[in-house]
Structures are given as C-alpha cells and as structure tokens.
mmCIF file of C-alpha atoms in Angstrom:
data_model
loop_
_atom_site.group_PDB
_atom_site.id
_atom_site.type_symbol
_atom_site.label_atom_id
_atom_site.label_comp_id
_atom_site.label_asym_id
_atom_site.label_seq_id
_atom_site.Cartn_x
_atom_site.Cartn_y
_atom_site.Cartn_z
ATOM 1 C CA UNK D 62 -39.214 12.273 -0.081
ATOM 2 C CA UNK D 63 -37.114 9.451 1.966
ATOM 3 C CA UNK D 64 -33.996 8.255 1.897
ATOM 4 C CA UNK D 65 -33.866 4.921 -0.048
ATOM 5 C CA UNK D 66 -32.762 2.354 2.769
ATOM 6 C CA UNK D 67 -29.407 1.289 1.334
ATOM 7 C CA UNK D 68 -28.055 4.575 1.255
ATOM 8 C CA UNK D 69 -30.035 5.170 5.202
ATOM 9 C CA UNK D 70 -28.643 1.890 6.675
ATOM 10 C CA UNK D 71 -25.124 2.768 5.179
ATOM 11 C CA UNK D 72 -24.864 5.831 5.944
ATOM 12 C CA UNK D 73 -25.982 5.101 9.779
ATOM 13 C CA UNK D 74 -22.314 2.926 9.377
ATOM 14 C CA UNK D 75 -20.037 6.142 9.524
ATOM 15 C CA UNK D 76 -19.611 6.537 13.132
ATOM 16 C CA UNK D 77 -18.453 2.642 12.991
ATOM 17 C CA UNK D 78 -16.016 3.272 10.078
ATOM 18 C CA UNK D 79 -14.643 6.689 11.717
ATOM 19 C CA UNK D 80 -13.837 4.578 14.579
ATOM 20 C CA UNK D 81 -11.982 2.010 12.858
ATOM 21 C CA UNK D 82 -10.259 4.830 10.750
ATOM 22 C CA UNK D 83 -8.875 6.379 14.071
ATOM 23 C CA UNK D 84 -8.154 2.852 15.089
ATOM 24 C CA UNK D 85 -5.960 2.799 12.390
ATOM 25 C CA UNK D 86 -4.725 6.048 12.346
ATOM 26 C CA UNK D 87 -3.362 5.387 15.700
ATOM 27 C CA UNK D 88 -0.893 2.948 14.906
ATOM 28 C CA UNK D 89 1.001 5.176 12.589
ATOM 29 C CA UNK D 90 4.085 5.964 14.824
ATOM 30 C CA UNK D 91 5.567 9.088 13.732
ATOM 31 C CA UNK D 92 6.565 11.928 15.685
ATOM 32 C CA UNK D 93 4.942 14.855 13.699
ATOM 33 C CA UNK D 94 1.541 12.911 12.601
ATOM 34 C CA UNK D 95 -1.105 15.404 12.924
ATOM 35 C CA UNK D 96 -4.802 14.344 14.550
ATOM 36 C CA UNK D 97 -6.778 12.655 12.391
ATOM 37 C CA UNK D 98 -9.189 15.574 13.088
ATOM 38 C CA UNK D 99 -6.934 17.744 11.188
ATOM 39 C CA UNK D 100 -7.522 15.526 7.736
ATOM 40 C CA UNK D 101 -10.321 16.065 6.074
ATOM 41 C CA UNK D 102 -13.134 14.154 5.656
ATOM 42 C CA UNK D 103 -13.458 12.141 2.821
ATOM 43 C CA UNK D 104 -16.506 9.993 3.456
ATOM 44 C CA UNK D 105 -19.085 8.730 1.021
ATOM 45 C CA UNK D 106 -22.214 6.207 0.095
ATOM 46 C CA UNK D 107 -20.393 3.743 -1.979
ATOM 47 C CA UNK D 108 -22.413 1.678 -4.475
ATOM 48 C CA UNK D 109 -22.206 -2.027 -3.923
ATOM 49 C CA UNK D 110 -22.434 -3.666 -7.444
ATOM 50 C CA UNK D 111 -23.643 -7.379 -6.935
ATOM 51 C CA UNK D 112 -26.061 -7.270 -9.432
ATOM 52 C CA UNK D 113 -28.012 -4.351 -11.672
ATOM 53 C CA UNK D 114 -31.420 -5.315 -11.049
ATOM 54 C CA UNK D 115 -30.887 -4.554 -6.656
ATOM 55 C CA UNK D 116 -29.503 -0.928 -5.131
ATOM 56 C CA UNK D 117 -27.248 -1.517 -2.738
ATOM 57 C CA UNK D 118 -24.683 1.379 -0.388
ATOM 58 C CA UNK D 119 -22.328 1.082 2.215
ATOM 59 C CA UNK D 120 -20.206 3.910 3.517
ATOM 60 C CA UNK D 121 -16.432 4.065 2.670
ATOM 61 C CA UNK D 122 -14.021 7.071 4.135
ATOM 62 C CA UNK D 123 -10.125 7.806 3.593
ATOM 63 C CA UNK D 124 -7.447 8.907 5.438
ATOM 64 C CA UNK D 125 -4.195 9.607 3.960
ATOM 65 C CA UNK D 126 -0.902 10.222 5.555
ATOM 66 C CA UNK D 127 2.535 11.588 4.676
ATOM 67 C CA UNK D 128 4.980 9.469 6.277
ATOM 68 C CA UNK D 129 8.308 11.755 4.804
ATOM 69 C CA UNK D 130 9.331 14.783 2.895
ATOM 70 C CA UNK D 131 10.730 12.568 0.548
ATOM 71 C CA UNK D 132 10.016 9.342 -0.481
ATOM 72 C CA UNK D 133 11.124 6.587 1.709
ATOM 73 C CA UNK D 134 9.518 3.406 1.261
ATOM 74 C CA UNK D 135 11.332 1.784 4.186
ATOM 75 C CA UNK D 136 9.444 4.020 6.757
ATOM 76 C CA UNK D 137 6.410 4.312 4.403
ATOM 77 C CA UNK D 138 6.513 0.289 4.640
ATOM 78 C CA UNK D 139 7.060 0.443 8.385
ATOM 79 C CA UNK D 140 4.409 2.533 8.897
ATOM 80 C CA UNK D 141 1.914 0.349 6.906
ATOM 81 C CA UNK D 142 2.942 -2.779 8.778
ATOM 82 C CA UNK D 143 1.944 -1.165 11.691
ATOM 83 C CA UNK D 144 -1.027 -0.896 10.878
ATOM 84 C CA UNK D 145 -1.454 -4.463 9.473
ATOM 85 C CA UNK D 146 -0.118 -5.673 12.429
ATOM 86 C CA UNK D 147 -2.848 -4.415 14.488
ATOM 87 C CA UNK D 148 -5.264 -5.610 12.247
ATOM 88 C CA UNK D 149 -3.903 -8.875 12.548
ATOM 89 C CA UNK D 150 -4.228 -8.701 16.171
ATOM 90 C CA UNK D 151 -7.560 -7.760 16.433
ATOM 91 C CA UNK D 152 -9.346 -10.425 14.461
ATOM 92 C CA UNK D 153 -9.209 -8.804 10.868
ATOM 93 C CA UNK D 154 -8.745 -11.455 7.963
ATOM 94 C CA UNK D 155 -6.553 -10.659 5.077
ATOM 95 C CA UNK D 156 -8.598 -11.219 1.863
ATOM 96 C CA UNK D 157 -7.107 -12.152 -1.667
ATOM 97 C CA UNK D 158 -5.166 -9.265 -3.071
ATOM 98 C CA UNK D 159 -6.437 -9.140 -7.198
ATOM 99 C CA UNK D 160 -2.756 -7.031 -7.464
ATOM 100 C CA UNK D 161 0.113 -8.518 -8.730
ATOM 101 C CA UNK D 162 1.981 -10.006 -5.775
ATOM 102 C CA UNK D 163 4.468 -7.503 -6.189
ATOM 103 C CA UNK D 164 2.111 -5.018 -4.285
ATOM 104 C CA UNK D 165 2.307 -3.476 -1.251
ATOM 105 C CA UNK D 166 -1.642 -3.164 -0.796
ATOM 106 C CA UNK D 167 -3.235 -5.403 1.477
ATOM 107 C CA UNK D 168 -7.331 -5.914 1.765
ATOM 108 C CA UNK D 169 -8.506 -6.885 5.267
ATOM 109 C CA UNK D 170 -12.007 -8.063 6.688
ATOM 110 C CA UNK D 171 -13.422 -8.479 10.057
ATOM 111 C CA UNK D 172 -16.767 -10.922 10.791
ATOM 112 C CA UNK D 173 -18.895 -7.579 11.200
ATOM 113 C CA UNK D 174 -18.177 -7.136 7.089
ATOM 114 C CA UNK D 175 -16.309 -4.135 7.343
ATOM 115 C CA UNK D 176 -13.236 -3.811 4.870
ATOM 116 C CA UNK D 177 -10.607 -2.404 5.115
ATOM 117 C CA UNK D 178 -7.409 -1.421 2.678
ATOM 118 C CA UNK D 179 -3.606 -0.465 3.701
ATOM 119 C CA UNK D 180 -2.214 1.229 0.255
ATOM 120 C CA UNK D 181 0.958 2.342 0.665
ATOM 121 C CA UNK D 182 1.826 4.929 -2.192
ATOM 122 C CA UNK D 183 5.583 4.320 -2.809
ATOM 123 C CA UNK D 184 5.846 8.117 -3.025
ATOM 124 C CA UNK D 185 5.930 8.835 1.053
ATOM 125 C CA UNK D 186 2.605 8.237 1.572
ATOM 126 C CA UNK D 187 -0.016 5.631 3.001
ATOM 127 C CA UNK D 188 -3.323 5.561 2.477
ATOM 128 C CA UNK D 189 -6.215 3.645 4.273
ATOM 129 C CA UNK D 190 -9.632 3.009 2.938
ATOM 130 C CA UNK D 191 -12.220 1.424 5.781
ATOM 131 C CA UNK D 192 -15.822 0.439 3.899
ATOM 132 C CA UNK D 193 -18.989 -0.522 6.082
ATOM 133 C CA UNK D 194 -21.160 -3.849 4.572
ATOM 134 C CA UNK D 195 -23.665 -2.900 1.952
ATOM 135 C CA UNK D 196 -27.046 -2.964 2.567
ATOM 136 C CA UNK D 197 -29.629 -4.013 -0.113
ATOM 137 C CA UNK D 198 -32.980 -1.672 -0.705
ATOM 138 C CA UNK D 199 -34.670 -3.368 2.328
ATOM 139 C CA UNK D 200 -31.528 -1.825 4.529
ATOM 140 C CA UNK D 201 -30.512 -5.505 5.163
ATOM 141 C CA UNK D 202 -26.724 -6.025 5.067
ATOM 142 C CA UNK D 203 -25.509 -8.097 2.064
ATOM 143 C CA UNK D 204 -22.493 -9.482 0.729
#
C-alpha cells in the first residue's frame, strides 16, 4: 500500500522545516540554552482543512524553550523578539493575528508558504511552531 501524496509531499518538507526551526532556535540568546538536538522531536503530518471533499498534509514541528526558572516575561519577551526580528530580516511577512491584540503571539510567512508562529507562554517559556505548505492528494502545494 502507498503513501497517499499529501501526506508523501509533506512529509518530504521536514528537513526544510527542521532547518528553519534551528534557524530560529538560534536567535534565542541565552547563556544556558541547550542544542536544539537535545529537545525532542515533536514533528507531525498536519491536516490542511480547506475543504472536506480534498485531503490535504503539510508537516508542522515544535520547539519549546525555557527562557527562566521563574517567570519573567521581560526576558521571555526579549527572547521572542529576537526571534521576530530575524524573521523580519529575512523576508518573512507577519500575517493577521485572529488573537486579541493584547497577545504576544505573532504568525509569520515567507513566499515559499512556510508558516511560522512565535508564542510566548507568559509563564517563562517560548514556543515556536514552523508548518511546511500543504499539499493536495495530487502532492501539489496548495493554499
């Protein structure tokens, strides 16, 4: 039995979105941040829901980091501005937030369709979600 080629062409995206992850994981600036190699992996086929007649995937992973003991959402906001900055600086558009405006989490999108999210957690953590395209059953990319 074969893949279905949504879930193949997404899940040929994780070496991409790993990249961008450690991209990302990079800018934190902290003196005891361990390798990204330490954190588990948390990658996954994601279902893209653009309709319920077509199957479409892409591939989503998360990295989470403890910026303090304690919480401290100066350095936890520090930290995520870091990371927004260099998304800002390479090219990555900031999409519309559906949150409140009172939120700290920011959506970001580059022109390959990749997606990214910079969560910070208020509770001494930030979390970053990076999401390939989807890809419909033909393994085209969508969306």
């Amino acid at each position: 039995m074969s893949r279905r080629a949504d879930e193949a062409a997404a899940r040929e995206q994780q070496p991409r979105v790993r990249e961008i992850l450690r991209d990302l994981w990079d800018q934190f600036d902290l003196e005891d941040k361990p390798p990204l190699e330490d954190k588990p992996g948390e990658g996954d086929l994601v279902a893209c829901s653009f309709d319920t007649t077509a199957q479409s995937s892409s591939w989503a992973e998360t990295a989470r980091l403890r910026v303090a003991e304690e919480e401290n959402p100066e350095l936890e906001a520090e930290q995520a501005e870091l990371v927004r900055a260099w998304l800002d600086d390479n090219g990555w558009e900031r999409i519309d937030n559906p949150a409140p405006e009172s939120s700290p989490v920011t959506y970001h999108r580059n022109d390959d369709g990749f997606t990214v999210t910079v969560a910070p957690q208020l509770d001494a953590r930030v979390i970053l979600d990076v999401e390939s395209p989807c890809f419909d059953d033909q393994g085209r990319q969508v969306g």
